[in-house]
């Protein structure tokens, strides 16, 4: 299974499961599915009778390594609490309620993605919810495609919001950042 989280400095699957288990969520929003690595870990660490998982992607409209909608729907068809749909990160937030327990965003993240997520998705969290985003480490900011395309660094966005939110980054590459509302 193809994932930026596989075989790296820490077991990101176990990390996703630990965050999910600690929240006991009734709702999970996944944006950016690829081959379903994180989706699989969310399913594994939740109760299908009490947790709704909505997974969105732009599938073949992404210019690069992208998710295959038909394959994903086939792979996850036996999980009635999981929906896989088309959804654009920059539009999807408009149709969401403000009670999501876990939001996971993994869409070739860069500083602009983080800024948009903080402004438009963080308000969609429940009072005790968490937002998880791929990336966030200094090492992740220096990967080849970020430099090649002169993408805004994630680190500067995290520093900008450090006093407003609880922010923790785990691992070096690809890394995973947790952001939550202040307690």
PDB file of C-alpha atoms in Angstrom, residues 16-122:
ATOM      1  CA  UNK A  16      -2.789   7.522  14.131  1.00  0.00           C
ATOM      2  CA  UNK A  17      -4.411   4.679  16.042  1.00  0.00           C
ATOM      3  CA  UNK A  18      -3.225   6.027  19.401  1.00  0.00           C
ATOM      4  CA  UNK A  19      -4.658   9.482  18.690  1.00  0.00           C
ATOM      5  CA  UNK A  20      -7.922   7.956  17.510  1.00  0.00           C
ATOM      6  CA  UNK A  21      -8.230   5.598  20.476  1.00  0.00           C
ATOM      7  CA  UNK A  22      -7.589   8.466  22.884  1.00  0.00           C
ATOM      8  CA  UNK A  23     -10.442  10.488  21.351  1.00  0.00           C
ATOM      9  CA  UNK A  24     -13.028   7.700  20.952  1.00  0.00           C
ATOM     10  CA  UNK A  25     -14.491   9.739  18.074  1.00  0.00           C
ATOM     11  CA  UNK A  26     -17.997   9.615  16.690  1.00  0.00           C
ATOM     12  CA  UNK A  27     -16.839  11.408  13.522  1.00  0.00           C
ATOM     13  CA  UNK A  28     -13.622  11.328  11.497  1.00  0.00           C
ATOM     14  CA  UNK A  29     -12.928  13.409   8.408  1.00  0.00           C
ATOM     15  CA  UNK A  30     -10.151  12.171   6.116  1.00  0.00           C
ATOM     16  CA  UNK A  31      -9.011  14.454   3.271  1.00  0.00           C
ATOM     17  CA  UNK A  32      -6.551  12.813   0.896  1.00  0.00           C
ATOM     18  CA  UNK A  33      -6.923   9.029   0.732  1.00  0.00           C
ATOM     19  CA  UNK A  34      -4.294   7.762  -1.757  1.00  0.00           C
ATOM     20  CA  UNK A  35      -4.265   3.981  -1.088  1.00  0.00           C
ATOM     21  CA  UNK A  36      -6.142   4.137   2.220  1.00  0.00           C
ATOM     22  CA  UNK A  37      -3.249   3.695   4.675  1.00  0.00           C
ATOM     23  CA  UNK A  38      -4.524   6.142   7.305  1.00  0.00           C
ATOM     24  CA  UNK A  39      -8.142   5.199   6.582  1.00  0.00           C
ATOM     25  CA  UNK A  40      -7.290   1.585   7.374  1.00  0.00           C
ATOM     26  CA  UNK A  41      -5.780   2.634  10.721  1.00  0.00           C
ATOM     27  CA  UNK A  42      -8.795   4.792  11.576  1.00  0.00           C
ATOM     28  CA  UNK A  43     -11.081   1.815  10.890  1.00  0.00           C
ATOM     29  CA  UNK A  44      -8.899  -0.467  13.012  1.00  0.00           C
ATOM     30  CA  UNK A  45      -8.976   1.893  16.003  1.00  0.00           C
ATOM     31  CA  UNK A  46     -12.678   2.809  16.078  1.00  0.00           C
ATOM     32  CA  UNK A  47     -16.024   1.160  16.723  1.00  0.00           C
ATOM     33  CA  UNK A  48     -17.997   0.815  13.462  1.00  0.00           C
ATOM     34  CA  UNK A  49     -21.296   1.129  15.358  1.00  0.00           C
ATOM     35  CA  UNK A  50     -20.390   4.497  16.881  1.00  0.00           C
ATOM     36  CA  UNK A  51     -17.909   6.143  14.496  1.00  0.00           C
ATOM     37  CA  UNK A  52     -18.707   7.645  11.114  1.00  0.00           C
ATOM     38  CA  UNK A  53     -15.673   8.033   8.823  1.00  0.00           C
ATOM     39  CA  UNK A  54     -16.012  10.331   5.810  1.00  0.00           C
ATOM     40  CA  UNK A  55     -13.058  10.105   3.403  1.00  0.00           C
ATOM     41  CA  UNK A  56     -12.605  12.577   0.541  1.00  0.00           C
ATOM     42  CA  UNK A  57     -10.193  12.922  -2.347  1.00  0.00           C
ATOM     43  CA  UNK A  58     -10.026  14.553  -5.765  1.00  0.00           C
ATOM     44  CA  UNK A  59      -8.802  11.240  -7.206  1.00  0.00           C
ATOM     45  CA  UNK A  60      -7.487  11.497 -10.784  1.00  0.00           C
ATOM     46  CA  UNK A  61      -7.871  15.275 -10.805  1.00  0.00           C
ATOM     47  CA  UNK A  62      -4.700  15.458  -8.702  1.00  0.00           C
ATOM     48  CA  UNK A  63      -1.664  16.007 -10.913  1.00  0.00           C
ATOM     49  CA  UNK A  64       0.624  13.376  -9.418  1.00  0.00           C
ATOM     50  CA  UNK A  65       0.343  10.185  -7.385  1.00  0.00           C
ATOM     51  CA  UNK A  66      -3.405   9.954  -6.800  1.00  0.00           C
ATOM     52  CA  UNK A  67      -6.110   7.744  -5.338  1.00  0.00           C
ATOM     53  CA  UNK A  68      -8.159   5.328  -7.424  1.00  0.00           C
ATOM     54  CA  UNK A  69     -11.799   5.850  -6.435  1.00  0.00           C
ATOM     55  CA  UNK A  70     -13.130   2.507  -7.712  1.00  0.00           C
ATOM     56  CA  UNK A  71     -10.373   0.485  -6.027  1.00  0.00           C
ATOM     57  CA  UNK A  72     -10.849   2.283  -2.717  1.00  0.00           C
ATOM     58  CA  UNK A  73     -14.607   1.822  -2.743  1.00  0.00           C
ATOM     59  CA  UNK A  74     -14.116  -1.883  -3.463  1.00  0.00           C
ATOM     60  CA  UNK A  75     -11.489  -2.289  -0.724  1.00  0.00           C
ATOM     61  CA  UNK A  76     -13.590  -0.577   1.947  1.00  0.00           C
ATOM     62  CA  UNK A  77     -17.083  -1.718   0.863  1.00  0.00           C
ATOM     63  CA  UNK A  78     -17.466  -3.985   3.909  1.00  0.00           C
ATOM     64  CA  UNK A  79     -17.250  -1.020   6.277  1.00  0.00           C
ATOM     65  CA  UNK A  80     -20.725   0.555   6.296  1.00  0.00           C
ATOM     66  CA  UNK A  81     -19.558   3.390   8.562  1.00  0.00           C
ATOM     67  CA  UNK A  82     -17.028   4.527   5.918  1.00  0.00           C
ATOM     68  CA  UNK A  83     -17.950   6.747   2.983  1.00  0.00           C
ATOM     69  CA  UNK A  84     -15.527   7.501   0.165  1.00  0.00           C
ATOM     70  CA  UNK A  85     -16.432  10.506  -1.951  1.00  0.00           C
ATOM     71  CA  UNK A  86     -15.063  13.165  -4.221  1.00  0.00           C
ATOM     72  CA  UNK A  87     -14.286  16.344  -2.304  1.00  0.00           C
ATOM     73  CA  UNK A  88     -12.014  19.306  -2.895  1.00  0.00           C
ATOM     74  CA  UNK A  89     -10.085  20.447   0.208  1.00  0.00           C
ATOM     75  CA  UNK A  90     -10.638  24.095  -0.713  1.00  0.00           C
ATOM     76  CA  UNK A  91     -14.439  23.699  -0.924  1.00  0.00           C
ATOM     77  CA  UNK A  92     -15.365  20.815   1.374  1.00  0.00           C
ATOM     78  CA  UNK A  93     -15.272  22.778   4.650  1.00  0.00           C
ATOM     79  CA  UNK A  94     -18.266  24.855   3.537  1.00  0.00           C
ATOM     80  CA  UNK A  95     -20.601  21.849   3.862  1.00  0.00           C
ATOM     81  CA  UNK A  96     -19.312  20.521   7.200  1.00  0.00           C
ATOM     82  CA  UNK A  97     -20.756  20.931  10.657  1.00  0.00           C
ATOM     83  CA  UNK A  98     -18.694  22.057  13.652  1.00  0.00           C
ATOM     84  CA  UNK A  99     -18.647  18.771  15.540  1.00  0.00           C
ATOM     85  CA  UNK A 100     -15.884  16.669  13.943  1.00  0.00           C
ATOM     86  CA  UNK A 101     -13.747  14.768  16.443  1.00  0.00           C
ATOM     87  CA  UNK A 102     -10.757  13.923  14.213  1.00  0.00           C
ATOM     88  CA  UNK A 103      -9.725  15.643  10.992  1.00  0.00           C
ATOM     89  CA  UNK A 104      -6.816  14.187   9.016  1.00  0.00           C
ATOM     90  CA  UNK A 105      -5.361  16.103   6.057  1.00  0.00           C
ATOM     91  CA  UNK A 106      -2.744  14.574   3.757  1.00  0.00           C
ATOM     92  CA  UNK A 107      -2.840  16.266   0.342  1.00  0.00           C
ATOM     93  CA  UNK A 108       0.761  17.183  -0.573  1.00  0.00           C
ATOM     94  CA  UNK A 109       0.709  19.574   2.374  1.00  0.00           C
ATOM     95  CA  UNK A 110       2.771  22.749   2.458  1.00  0.00           C
ATOM     96  CA  UNK A 111       2.548  26.024   4.366  1.00  0.00           C
ATOM     97  CA  UNK A 112      -0.437  27.195   2.336  1.00  0.00           C
ATOM     98  CA  UNK A 113      -2.307  23.945   3.065  1.00  0.00           C
ATOM     99  CA  UNK A 114      -1.657  24.339   6.782  1.00  0.00           C
ATOM    100  CA  UNK A 115      -2.746  27.980   6.808  1.00  0.00           C
ATOM    101  CA  UNK A 116      -5.977  27.094   5.007  1.00  0.00           C
ATOM    102  CA  UNK A 117      -6.609  24.117   7.307  1.00  0.00           C
ATOM    103  CA  UNK A 118      -6.135  26.227  10.427  1.00  0.00           C
ATOM    104  CA  UNK A 119      -8.446  28.948   9.143  1.00  0.00           C
ATOM    105  CA  UNK A 120     -11.194  26.751   7.654  1.00  0.00           C
ATOM    106  CA  UNK A 121     -11.014  23.284   9.245  1.00  0.00           C
ATOM    107  CA  UNK A 122      -9.929  23.907  12.823  1.00  0.00           C
TER     108      UNK A 122
END
